[in-house]
Coordinates of C-alpha atoms in Angstrom, one line a residue:
Chain A
M7 CA 205.6 -6.6 5.9
S8 CA 204.3 -4.0 3.4
E9 CA 200.8 -2.5 3.5
R10 CA 197.9 -4.5 2.1
P11 CA 195.0 -2.1 2.1
L12 CA 192.9 -4.1 -0.3
T13 CA 193.1 -7.5 1.4
R14 CA 193.5 -6.5 5.0
N15 CA 190.0 -7.8 5.9
I16 CA 190.2 -10.9 3.7
R17 CA 190.4 -14.3 5.3
P18 CA 190.0 -16.9 2.6
G19 CA 187.7 -19.7 3.6
E20 CA 185.9 -17.5 6.1
E21 CA 182.8 -15.3 5.8
P22 CA 183.6 -11.7 4.8
P23 CA 183.1 -8.9 7.3
D24 CA 179.6 -7.7 7.7
L25 CA 179.0 -4.0 7.7
A26 CA 179.6 -3.6 11.4
A27 CA 182.9 -5.6 11.2
Y28 CA 183.9 -3.6 8.2
V29 CA 183.3 -0.3 9.9
A30 CA 185.0 -1.6 13.1
A31 CA 188.1 -2.3 10.9
G32 CA 188.2 1.2 9.7
G33 CA 185.9 0.9 6.7
T34 CA 183.8 3.8 5.4
A35 CA 186.4 6.4 6.6
G36 CA 187.1 7.3 3.0
L37 CA 183.4 7.5 2.2
R38 CA 182.8 9.8 5.2
K39 CA 185.6 12.0 4.2
A40 CA 184.5 12.3 0.6
L41 CA 180.8 12.9 1.3
G42 CA 181.6 15.0 4.4
G43 CA 183.1 18.0 2.7
M44 CA 185.0 17.1 -0.4
S45 CA 183.6 18.3 -3.7
S46 CA 183.2 15.8 -6.5
A47 CA 185.9 17.6 -8.4
A48 CA 188.2 17.3 -5.4
V49 CA 187.6 13.5 -5.3
V50 CA 188.4 13.3 -9.0
A51 CA 191.5 15.4 -8.5
E52 CA 192.7 13.2 -5.6
V53 CA 192.3 10.0 -7.6
T54 CA 194.0 11.6 -10.6
A55 CA 196.9 12.7 -8.4
S56 CA 197.2 9.2 -7.0
N57 CA 198.2 7.8 -10.4
L58 CA 195.7 4.9 -10.0
R59 CA 195.5 3.0 -13.3
G60 CA 192.8 0.6 -14.2
R61 CA 193.3 -2.9 -12.9
G62 CA 191.2 -4.7 -15.4
G63 CA 194.0 -5.1 -18.0
A64 CA 194.2 -2.0 -20.0
G65 CA 195.7 0.2 -17.3
F66 CA 194.0 3.5 -18.3
P67 CA 194.4 6.2 -15.6
T68 CA 191.2 6.2 -13.5
G69 CA 191.1 9.9 -12.7
K70 CA 191.4 10.7 -16.3
K71 CA 188.6 8.4 -17.2
W72 CA 186.4 10.0 -14.6
G73 CA 187.5 13.4 -15.9
F74 CA 186.0 12.6 -19.4
M75 CA 182.5 12.8 -17.9
P76 CA 180.5 15.8 -19.3
K77 CA 180.3 19.0 -17.4
D78 CA 177.6 19.6 -14.8
D79 CA 175.3 21.3 -17.2
D80 CA 174.7 18.1 -19.1
P81 CA 171.2 17.1 -17.9
R82 CA 171.4 13.4 -18.8
P83 CA 171.5 10.7 -16.0
R84 CA 174.9 9.2 -15.4
Y85 CA 175.9 5.7 -14.6
L86 CA 178.7 3.9 -12.9
V87 CA 179.4 0.2 -13.7
A88 CA 181.7 -2.1 -11.7
N89 CA 183.1 -4.6 -14.1
A90 CA 183.1 -7.8 -12.2
D91 CA 183.0 -10.0 -15.4
E92 CA 186.3 -11.6 -14.5
M93 CA 186.6 -14.1 -17.4
E94 CA 190.2 -13.7 -18.6
P95 CA 191.7 -17.2 -18.5
G96 CA 194.1 -17.5 -15.6
T97 CA 192.6 -14.6 -13.7
F98 CA 191.0 -15.0 -10.3
K99 CA 192.0 -11.7 -8.4
D100 CA 188.6 -10.0 -8.4
R101 CA 187.0 -13.1 -7.0
L102 CA 189.1 -12.6 -3.9
L103 CA 187.9 -9.0 -3.5
L104 CA 184.2 -9.8 -4.3
E105 CA 184.0 -12.8 -2.0
G106 CA 186.4 -11.6 0.7
D107 CA 185.3 -8.0 1.3
P108 CA 182.2 -6.9 -0.6
H109 CA 181.7 -3.8 1.5
Q110 CA 185.0 -2.4 0.3
L111 CA 183.7 -2.6 -3.3
I112 CA 180.5 -0.9 -2.3
E113 CA 182.3 1.9 -0.5
G114 CA 184.5 2.4 -3.6
M115 CA 181.5 2.5 -5.8
I116 CA 179.7 5.1 -3.7
I117 CA 182.7 7.4 -3.7
A118 CA 183.2 6.9 -7.5
A119 CA 179.6 7.5 -8.2
Y120 CA 179.7 10.7 -6.1
A121 CA 182.8 11.8 -8.0
I122 CA 181.2 11.4 -11.4
G123 CA 177.6 12.5 -10.3
A124 CA 176.0 9.1 -10.9
H125 CA 172.9 8.1 -8.9
A126 CA 172.6 4.6 -10.3
A127 CA 175.3 2.0 -10.3
T128 CA 175.5 -1.6 -11.4
I129 CA 177.8 -4.4 -10.5
F130 CA 178.2 -6.5 -13.7
L131 CA 179.0 -9.9 -12.2
R132 CA 180.0 -13.0 -14.3
A133 CA 177.4 -15.8 -14.2
E134 CA 179.6 -18.4 -12.4
Y135 CA 180.5 -16.2 -9.4
S136 CA 177.5 -17.5 -7.4
L137 CA 179.2 -17.2 -4.0
A138 CA 180.1 -13.6 -4.8
A139 CA 176.5 -13.0 -5.9
R140 CA 175.2 -14.2 -2.5
R141 CA 177.7 -12.1 -0.5
L142 CA 177.2 -9.0 -2.6
T143 CA 173.4 -9.2 -2.4
R144 CA 173.7 -9.4 1.4
A145 CA 176.2 -6.6 1.6
I146 CA 174.1 -4.3 -0.6
A147 CA 171.1 -4.9 1.6
E148 CA 173.1 -4.2 4.7
A149 CA 174.4 -0.9 3.2
R150 CA 170.9 0.1 2.2
D151 CA 169.5 -0.6 5.7
A152 CA 172.4 1.4 7.2
G153 CA 171.7 4.4 5.0
L154 CA 174.9 4.0 3.0
L155 CA 172.8 3.5 -0.1
G156 CA 169.5 5.1 -1.0
A157 CA 168.5 8.8 -0.5
D158 CA 170.6 11.4 1.2
I159 CA 173.6 9.1 2.1
L160 CA 175.1 10.1 5.4
G161 CA 173.2 13.3 5.3
S162 CA 175.2 14.5 2.4
G163 CA 172.2 15.0 0.0
F164 CA 173.8 12.5 -2.4
D165 CA 171.6 9.6 -3.6
L166 CA 172.7 6.3 -5.0
D167 CA 171.5 2.8 -5.4
I168 CA 173.4 -0.2 -6.6
H169 CA 172.0 -3.0 -8.7
L170 CA 173.6 -6.4 -9.0
H171 CA 173.4 -7.8 -12.6
R172 CA 174.3 -11.4 -12.9
S173 CA 175.5 -12.0 -16.5
A174 CA 174.7 -15.1 -18.5
G175 CA 178.3 -15.8 -19.5
R176 CA 180.4 -14.6 -22.4
Y177 CA 184.0 -13.4 -22.2
I178 CA 183.4 -10.4 -24.5
C179 CA 181.1 -8.9 -21.8
G180 CA 184.3 -7.8 -20.1
E181 CA 184.9 -5.3 -23.0
E182 CA 183.3 -2.2 -21.6
T183 CA 181.1 -1.3 -24.6
A184 CA 180.0 -5.0 -25.1
L185 CA 179.2 -4.9 -21.4
L186 CA 176.9 -2.0 -21.9
S187 CA 175.2 -3.8 -24.8
A188 CA 174.6 -6.7 -22.4
L189 CA 173.1 -4.4 -19.8
E190 CA 170.7 -3.1 -22.3
G191 CA 169.4 -6.6 -22.9
G192 CA 171.2 -7.3 -26.1
R193 CA 173.8 -9.5 -27.6
A194 CA 177.1 -8.4 -26.1
I195 CA 178.5 -6.8 -29.2
P196 CA 181.2 -4.1 -28.7
R197 CA 180.5 -0.6 -30.0
A198 CA 182.6 1.8 -32.0
K199 CA 184.7 4.2 -30.0
P200 CA 184.3 7.2 -30.1
P201 CA 181.9 8.0 -28.7
F202 CA 183.4 6.8 -25.5
P203 CA 181.1 5.6 -22.7
A204 CA 181.8 8.8 -20.7
F205 CA 179.9 10.7 -23.4
S206 CA 177.5 8.0 -24.6
G207 CA 177.4 4.8 -22.6
L208 CA 174.5 3.0 -21.0
W209 CA 171.3 3.9 -22.8
G210 CA 173.2 6.7 -24.5
N211 CA 174.1 8.4 -21.2
P212 CA 177.4 9.3 -19.6
T213 CA 178.9 6.1 -18.1
V214 CA 182.0 5.1 -16.3
V215 CA 183.0 1.4 -16.3
N216 CA 185.7 0.5 -13.8
N217 CA 187.2 -2.8 -12.8
V218 CA 186.5 -4.2 -9.3
E219 CA 190.1 -3.9 -8.1
T220 CA 190.3 -0.4 -9.4
L221 CA 187.2 0.6 -7.4
C222 CA 188.4 -1.1 -4.3
N223 CA 191.4 1.2 -4.2
V224 CA 189.4 4.3 -4.2
P225 CA 188.3 4.4 -0.5
H226 CA 192.0 4.0 0.6
I227 CA 193.2 6.8 -1.7
I228 CA 190.6 9.2 -0.4
Q229 CA 191.2 8.2 3.2
N230 CA 195.0 8.3 3.1
G231 CA 195.7 10.6 0.2
A232 CA 197.3 10.4 -3.2
A233 CA 200.9 10.7 -1.9
W234 CA 200.4 7.7 0.4
F235 CA 199.1 5.7 -2.5
R236 CA 201.9 6.6 -4.9
G237 CA 204.3 5.6 -2.1
L238 CA 203.0 2.0 -2.0
G239 CA 204.4 1.2 -5.4
I240 CA 208.1 0.2 -5.9
G241 CA 208.7 1.8 -9.3
D242 CA 206.9 4.3 -11.4
D243 CA 203.4 2.9 -10.8
A244 CA 201.3 3.6 -7.7
G245 CA 199.6 1.4 -5.2
T246 CA 199.5 -2.3 -4.6
K247 CA 198.5 -5.0 -7.1
I248 CA 196.8 -8.3 -6.6
Y249 CA 199.2 -10.6 -8.4
G250 CA 198.4 -14.3 -9.0
A251 CA 200.1 -17.4 -10.3
S252 CA 198.7 -20.6 -11.7
G253 CA 200.3 -23.6 -13.4
R254 CA 202.9 -26.0 -11.9
V255 CA 203.9 -23.8 -9.0
T256 CA 204.0 -25.1 -5.5
R257 CA 201.4 -22.8 -4.1
P258 CA 199.1 -21.3 -6.8
G259 CA 197.3 -18.2 -5.4
A260 CA 196.9 -14.5 -5.4
W261 CA 198.7 -12.0 -3.2
E262 CA 198.5 -8.2 -2.7
L263 CA 202.0 -6.9 -3.2
P264 CA 203.6 -3.5 -4.0
M265 CA 203.1 -2.6 -7.6
G266 CA 206.4 -3.3 -9.3
T267 CA 207.2 -6.5 -7.5
T268 CA 209.3 -8.7 -9.8
I269 CA 208.0 -11.8 -11.5
R270 CA 210.8 -13.7 -9.7
A271 CA 209.6 -12.6 -6.3
I272 CA 206.0 -13.6 -7.1
V273 CA 206.9 -17.0 -8.5
E274 CA 209.7 -17.9 -6.1
E275 CA 208.7 -16.3 -2.8
H276 CA 204.9 -16.2 -2.9
A277 CA 204.1 -19.2 -5.2
G278 CA 206.8 -21.2 -3.6
G279 CA 208.7 -21.9 -6.9
M280 CA 208.0 -24.7 -9.3
Q281 CA 206.8 -28.1 -8.3
D282 CA 209.5 -30.9 -8.2
G283 CA 210.3 -32.0 -11.7
Y284 CA 209.0 -28.9 -13.3
E285 CA 210.9 -26.0 -14.7
L286 CA 209.5 -22.6 -15.6
R287 CA 209.9 -22.1 -19.3
A288 CA 207.8 -19.0 -20.0
L289 CA 204.7 -17.3 -18.7
L290 CA 201.8 -15.2 -19.7
P291 CA 202.1 -12.4 -17.1
G292 CA 198.5 -11.0 -17.1
G293 CA 196.1 -13.5 -18.5
A294 CA 195.6 -15.3 -21.8
S295 CA 195.7 -12.2 -23.9
T296 CA 199.2 -11.1 -23.0
D297 CA 202.5 -12.0 -24.8
F298 CA 204.7 -14.7 -23.4
V299 CA 207.6 -13.6 -21.2
P300 CA 210.6 -16.0 -21.3
A301 CA 212.3 -17.4 -18.2
E302 CA 215.3 -15.1 -18.8
K303 CA 213.2 -12.1 -17.9
L304 CA 212.1 -13.2 -14.5
D305 CA 213.6 -10.1 -12.9
T306 CA 211.2 -7.8 -14.7
P307 CA 209.1 -5.7 -12.3
M308 CA 205.4 -6.4 -12.8
D309 CA 204.4 -2.8 -13.6
F310 CA 202.9 -1.3 -16.7
A311 CA 206.0 0.2 -18.3
S312 CA 208.4 -2.6 -17.3
M313 CA 206.2 -5.3 -18.8
E314 CA 205.9 -3.4 -22.0
R315 CA 209.6 -3.1 -22.2
A316 CA 209.8 -6.8 -21.7
G317 CA 207.6 -7.2 -24.8
S318 CA 204.3 -8.0 -23.0
R319 CA 201.7 -6.3 -20.8
L320 CA 200.8 -6.3 -17.2
G321 CA 197.3 -7.2 -18.1
T322 CA 195.4 -8.5 -15.1
G323 CA 198.6 -9.3 -13.2
T324 CA 197.7 -12.9 -12.8
M325 CA 200.3 -15.1 -14.5
I326 CA 199.9 -18.4 -16.2
I327 CA 203.1 -20.4 -16.1
L328 CA 204.3 -22.8 -18.8
D329 CA 206.5 -25.6 -17.7
Q330 CA 208.9 -27.7 -19.8
R331 CA 206.6 -30.7 -19.6
T332 CA 203.7 -28.9 -21.3
C333 CA 203.7 -28.7 -25.1
P334 CA 203.6 -25.0 -26.1
V335 CA 201.8 -25.7 -29.3
A336 CA 199.1 -27.5 -27.4
M337 CA 198.9 -24.6 -25.0
L338 CA 198.5 -22.1 -27.8
R339 CA 195.8 -24.4 -29.3
N340 CA 194.0 -24.3 -26.0
L341 CA 194.2 -20.5 -25.7
E342 CA 193.1 -19.9 -29.3
H343 CA 190.2 -22.3 -28.9
F344 CA 189.0 -20.1 -26.1
F345 CA 189.3 -16.9 -28.2
A346 CA 187.7 -18.5 -31.2
Q347 CA 184.7 -19.7 -29.1
E348 CA 184.3 -16.4 -27.3
S349 CA 184.5 -14.2 -30.4
C350 CA 181.2 -12.3 -30.5
G351 CA 181.0 -12.9 -34.3
W352 CA 180.4 -9.2 -35.2
C353 CA 183.5 -8.6 -37.4
T354 CA 184.7 -11.0 -40.0
P355 CA 188.5 -11.1 -39.3
C356 CA 187.8 -12.2 -35.7
R357 CA 184.9 -14.5 -36.4
D358 CA 186.6 -16.3 -39.3
G359 CA 190.2 -15.8 -38.4
L360 CA 190.3 -17.2 -34.9
P361 CA 188.8 -20.6 -35.8
W362 CA 191.2 -20.8 -38.6
V363 CA 194.1 -20.2 -36.3
E364 CA 192.8 -22.8 -33.9
R365 CA 192.5 -25.4 -36.7
I366 CA 196.0 -24.8 -37.9
L367 CA 197.4 -25.1 -34.4
A368 CA 195.4 -28.3 -33.8
A369 CA 196.8 -29.7 -37.1
I370 CA 200.3 -28.9 -36.1
E371 CA 199.9 -30.5 -32.7
A372 CA 198.5 -33.6 -34.3
G373 CA 201.5 -33.9 -36.6
E374 CA 199.5 -32.9 -39.6
G375 CA 200.9 -29.5 -40.1
E376 CA 202.1 -28.3 -43.5
D377 CA 205.1 -26.2 -44.4
G378 CA 203.3 -23.0 -45.0
D379 CA 201.5 -23.1 -41.7
L380 CA 203.9 -21.0 -39.7
D381 CA 203.7 -18.2 -42.4
L382 CA 199.9 -18.5 -42.3
L383 CA 199.9 -18.1 -38.5
A384 CA 202.2 -15.1 -38.8
H385 CA 199.9 -13.7 -41.4
H386 CA 197.0 -14.0 -39.0
V387 CA 199.0 -12.2 -36.3
Q388 CA 199.1 -9.3 -38.7
M389 CA 195.6 -9.5 -40.0
L390 CA 193.9 -9.9 -36.6
G391 CA 196.2 -7.4 -34.9
P392 CA 195.5 -3.9 -33.6
G393 CA 193.5 -1.7 -36.0
Q394 CA 192.3 -4.6 -38.2
T395 CA 189.3 -5.7 -36.1
F396 CA 186.3 -4.0 -34.4
C397 CA 187.5 -4.4 -30.8
A398 CA 190.5 -5.6 -28.9
H399 CA 189.4 -9.3 -28.7
A400 CA 191.3 -10.7 -31.7
P401 CA 194.4 -8.5 -31.1
G402 CA 194.4 -9.8 -27.5
A403 CA 194.2 -13.4 -28.9
M404 CA 197.2 -12.7 -31.2
E405 CA 199.5 -11.6 -28.3
P406 CA 200.4 -15.0 -27.0
L407 CA 200.5 -16.4 -30.6
R408 CA 202.9 -13.6 -31.8
S409 CA 205.3 -14.2 -29.0
G410 CA 204.7 -18.0 -29.0
L411 CA 205.7 -18.3 -32.7
R412 CA 209.0 -16.5 -31.9
L413 CA 209.8 -18.2 -28.6
F414 CA 208.8 -21.7 -29.5
H415 CA 209.9 -21.7 -33.1
G416 CA 212.0 -24.7 -32.6
D417 CA 209.1 -26.6 -31.0
F418 CA 206.9 -25.7 -33.9
R419 CA 209.6 -27.0 -36.3
R420 CA 209.9 -30.3 -34.4
H421 CA 206.1 -30.8 -34.8
L422 CA 206.3 -30.1 -38.5
D423 CA 209.4 -32.0 -39.3
G424 CA 208.7 -35.0 -37.1
K425 CA 205.0 -35.1 -38.0
R426 CA 204.1 -35.7 -34.3
C427 CA 204.0 -33.9 -31.0
P428 CA 207.2 -34.5 -29.1
W429 CA 205.3 -34.3 -25.8
K430 CA 203.0 -37.2 -26.6
Chain B
M14 CA 157.9 -25.9 -14.6
A15 CA 156.7 -23.0 -16.7
L16 CA 157.1 -19.3 -15.7
A17 CA 155.1 -18.7 -12.5
A18 CA 152.8 -15.7 -11.8
E19 CA 155.4 -14.4 -9.4
D20 CA 158.1 -14.6 -12.2
V21 CA 155.9 -12.6 -14.5
E22 CA 155.4 -10.0 -11.8
A23 CA 159.2 -9.9 -11.1
I24 CA 160.0 -9.5 -14.8
S25 CA 157.4 -6.8 -15.2
V26 CA 158.9 -4.9 -12.3
L27 CA 162.4 -5.2 -13.8
A28 CA 161.2 -4.1 -17.2
H29 CA 159.5 -1.1 -15.6
Q30 CA 162.7 -0.1 -13.7
S31 CA 164.8 -0.2 -16.8
P32 CA 164.9 2.8 -19.2
Q33 CA 163.6 0.4 -21.8
P34 CA 161.8 -2.9 -21.0
R35 CA 164.4 -5.0 -22.9
G36 CA 167.0 -4.0 -20.3
A37 CA 165.5 -6.8 -18.2
A38 CA 166.1 -9.5 -20.9
I39 CA 168.9 -11.4 -19.4
E40 CA 167.5 -11.4 -15.8
A41 CA 164.2 -12.5 -17.2
L42 CA 165.8 -15.4 -19.1
R43 CA 167.7 -16.4 -16.0
L44 CA 164.4 -16.4 -14.0
A45 CA 162.7 -18.6 -16.5
Q46 CA 165.7 -20.9 -16.6
R47 CA 165.6 -21.3 -12.8
R48 CA 162.1 -22.8 -13.1
R49 CA 162.6 -25.2 -16.0
G50 CA 166.3 -25.5 -16.3
W51 CA 166.2 -24.2 -19.8
V52 CA 164.1 -21.7 -21.8
D53 CA 161.5 -23.2 -24.0
E54 CA 159.5 -21.6 -26.8
S55 CA 156.5 -20.7 -24.6
D56 CA 158.8 -19.0 -22.0
L57 CA 160.5 -17.2 -24.7
A58 CA 157.3 -15.9 -26.3
K59 CA 155.9 -14.9 -22.9
I60 CA 159.0 -13.0 -21.8
A61 CA 159.4 -11.3 -25.2
G62 CA 155.8 -10.0 -24.8
L63 CA 156.6 -8.6 -21.4
L64 CA 159.7 -6.8 -22.7
A65 CA 158.1 -5.4 -25.9
M66 CA 160.4 -7.5 -28.0
T67 CA 159.7 -10.1 -30.7
A68 CA 160.4 -13.7 -29.8
A69 CA 163.1 -13.7 -32.5
E70 CA 164.8 -10.7 -31.0
L71 CA 164.8 -12.3 -27.6
D72 CA 166.1 -15.6 -29.1
A73 CA 169.0 -13.7 -30.6
V74 CA 169.9 -12.6 -27.1
A75 CA 169.3 -15.9 -25.5
T76 CA 171.5 -17.8 -27.9
F77 CA 174.4 -15.4 -27.5
Y78 CA 175.1 -16.3 -23.9
N79 CA 176.9 -19.4 -22.8
L80 CA 174.6 -20.2 -19.9
I81 CA 171.2 -19.6 -21.3
F82 CA 170.0 -23.0 -22.5
R83 CA 167.6 -23.2 -25.3
R84 CA 167.5 -27.0 -25.2
P85 CA 166.5 -29.3 -22.3
V86 CA 169.2 -30.0 -19.8
G87 CA 169.5 -32.5 -16.9
R88 CA 168.5 -31.7 -13.3
H89 CA 172.2 -31.1 -12.6
V90 CA 174.5 -29.2 -15.0
L91 CA 178.1 -30.1 -14.7
L92 CA 180.4 -27.4 -16.2
V93 CA 184.0 -28.6 -16.6
C94 CA 186.6 -25.9 -17.2
D95 CA 188.6 -26.4 -20.4
S96 CA 190.7 -23.2 -20.2
V97 CA 194.4 -23.0 -20.0
S98 CA 195.3 -23.4 -16.3
C99 CA 192.9 -26.3 -15.7
W100 CA 194.0 -27.8 -19.0
M101 CA 197.7 -27.7 -17.9
L102 CA 196.8 -29.3 -14.5
G103 CA 194.7 -32.3 -15.7
G104 CA 191.4 -30.8 -16.8
E105 CA 191.2 -33.3 -19.7
A106 CA 191.5 -36.2 -17.3
V107 CA 188.7 -34.7 -15.2
R108 CA 186.5 -34.5 -18.3
A109 CA 187.4 -38.1 -19.3
R110 CA 186.5 -39.4 -15.9
L111 CA 183.2 -37.5 -15.9
E112 CA 182.3 -38.8 -19.3
A113 CA 183.1 -42.4 -18.2
W114 CA 181.1 -42.1 -15.0
L115 CA 178.1 -40.5 -16.7
G116 CA 178.3 -42.5 -19.9
I117 CA 177.9 -39.4 -22.0
R118 CA 180.1 -37.0 -23.9
L119 CA 180.5 -33.3 -23.5
G120 CA 177.3 -31.6 -24.7
E121 CA 175.1 -34.5 -23.8
T122 CA 172.5 -35.3 -21.2
T123 CA 172.2 -38.7 -19.4
P124 CA 169.1 -40.7 -20.6
D125 CA 167.6 -40.5 -17.2
G126 CA 167.6 -36.7 -17.4
R127 CA 169.8 -36.3 -14.3
F128 CA 173.0 -34.8 -15.7
T129 CA 174.2 -32.6 -18.5
L130 CA 177.9 -32.3 -19.1
L131 CA 179.2 -29.1 -20.7
P132 CA 182.6 -27.4 -21.2
I133 CA 183.0 -24.0 -19.6
V134 CA 185.5 -21.2 -20.0
C135 CA 187.9 -20.3 -17.2
L136 CA 186.0 -20.3 -13.9
G137 CA 188.4 -18.0 -12.2
A138 CA 189.5 -20.8 -9.9
C139 CA 193.0 -21.3 -11.4
D140 CA 194.5 -21.5 -7.9
H141 CA 192.5 -24.6 -7.4
A142 CA 192.8 -26.1 -10.9
P143 CA 191.4 -28.3 -12.2
A144 CA 187.9 -27.1 -11.4
L145 CA 184.3 -27.7 -12.2
M146 CA 180.9 -26.4 -11.2
V147 CA 177.9 -28.5 -10.4
D148 CA 174.9 -26.2 -10.7
E149 CA 175.9 -23.2 -8.6
E150 CA 178.6 -24.9 -6.6
L151 CA 182.3 -24.7 -7.4
H152 CA 184.7 -27.6 -6.9
G153 CA 188.4 -27.3 -7.2
D154 CA 191.7 -29.2 -6.7
L155 CA 190.1 -32.2 -8.5
D156 CA 191.9 -35.5 -8.9
A157 CA 190.6 -38.9 -9.3
A158 CA 189.9 -39.3 -5.6
T159 CA 188.2 -36.0 -5.0
L160 CA 186.2 -36.3 -8.1
D161 CA 184.9 -39.8 -7.1
R162 CA 184.0 -38.5 -3.7
L163 CA 182.0 -35.7 -5.3
L164 CA 180.2 -38.0 -7.7
E165 CA 179.4 -40.4 -4.9
R166 CA 177.0 -37.8 -3.5
Y167 CA 174.9 -38.2 -6.7
R168 CA 175.0 -41.9 -7.0

């Protein structure tokens, strides 16, 4: 059995460990090491050396992100934000960490805040995670009572408080600059980059936004060292990853496995393979905004570089599986409905283009498609792609469409030629 | 129920803690909604005043978010997931059964004011698809039998 640092305390269906149980299980060792003698620069260096990459979907190196914070002579306040706005369709990995071991996130946040010199931190939690909200509220209070939050934490002279912000629901809040707009009490509209949040983030001040799973890795990296963390991964990428599978598999779920575990191992060993009567046709490996991977590529390792070579992205690492009994055109229509609805409306290609894509897909599914529709969809893939829109929302929406048009071309043709959905 | 004195106090504290008062906007709207179920014109104007915003500015914020309601809702809000994993595993059947049981369509409130039925994006419960939330409570692995048992509680 390989090591499972992130989920070792998690017992689904049970209450998470309280602070005493968390400490008894070895928790806060990383925090004590960081605050007990490491400089903030040494913490950043250790995380950089660990090769930890962001677990929210983009995979940006965490230490490098922290390293973009201004030098110490910048007098402005600094902020840390934990991005717990888990709203990517098909993704339910951060829920496991938030509900199952809230003190691990808090410990990771204290260390991260220490590393970047922040004295105020916020957990940006999606509206619907009410159980996580209750457990985090209790854990923050426990940590405060125990002197792990507040002034002079563990006698180190470092001060930090954590605020829990419950969002009011909108997918775009997961985009880090839109998230900052939301925290400032506005519409969650993304901002132009540069300036990046590390230079001008929350209220114009230096800010780091990290995903929940990313932050939960930090205490273990500090406690056990960068080399240990790198050794957890199978291929080029470091650490473990919480992978997930949903769709017609026998046991949908999420599992902490070595980074670089193959798709096949996740689907067949952990998810128990497909249900009787269902065959795996293709999958979205890391949420709705990743390209389809066909069944022929099941032996691809789920790491950043391998998934790119397979024509997709690791994304959130929680895969959505398409079976042969589900119409791929209808699935794309469902996905693009989501993206069209969740467009923030700020830039025209996204606001107008995504509903158009949805309408075309709905027409094709209903047997009312026209000959030029596939070209029109391909045109949208170009016009809503990277560099054409204000943020990554529409380009993300185009990833499953781009690969879907290619992989399911025959199915599209059958809808167009037969004037009906073959699955109905 | 309208915004209570303690809510006004709580919002003022939040506004004071934020570098600018408007930083408390979303939490303030959520507080108001907890009282009334939705945010009416008087709540909106009152909160805007506390946050040094105009009512129109605050309304622009309120209407952006999926779960701030600017129209009356029922005592219970049912949020049925319509995203991809639930859709593949029978989410539309769950919606149809709810519509039939309640006698309303998505986006509507029952005439007795007890229930509002709304679609919601992925609830992050794909390992228990199809899923729905009733107020703050998540229910997964729904089929006709489990859904009927759940609804029985509200009969």
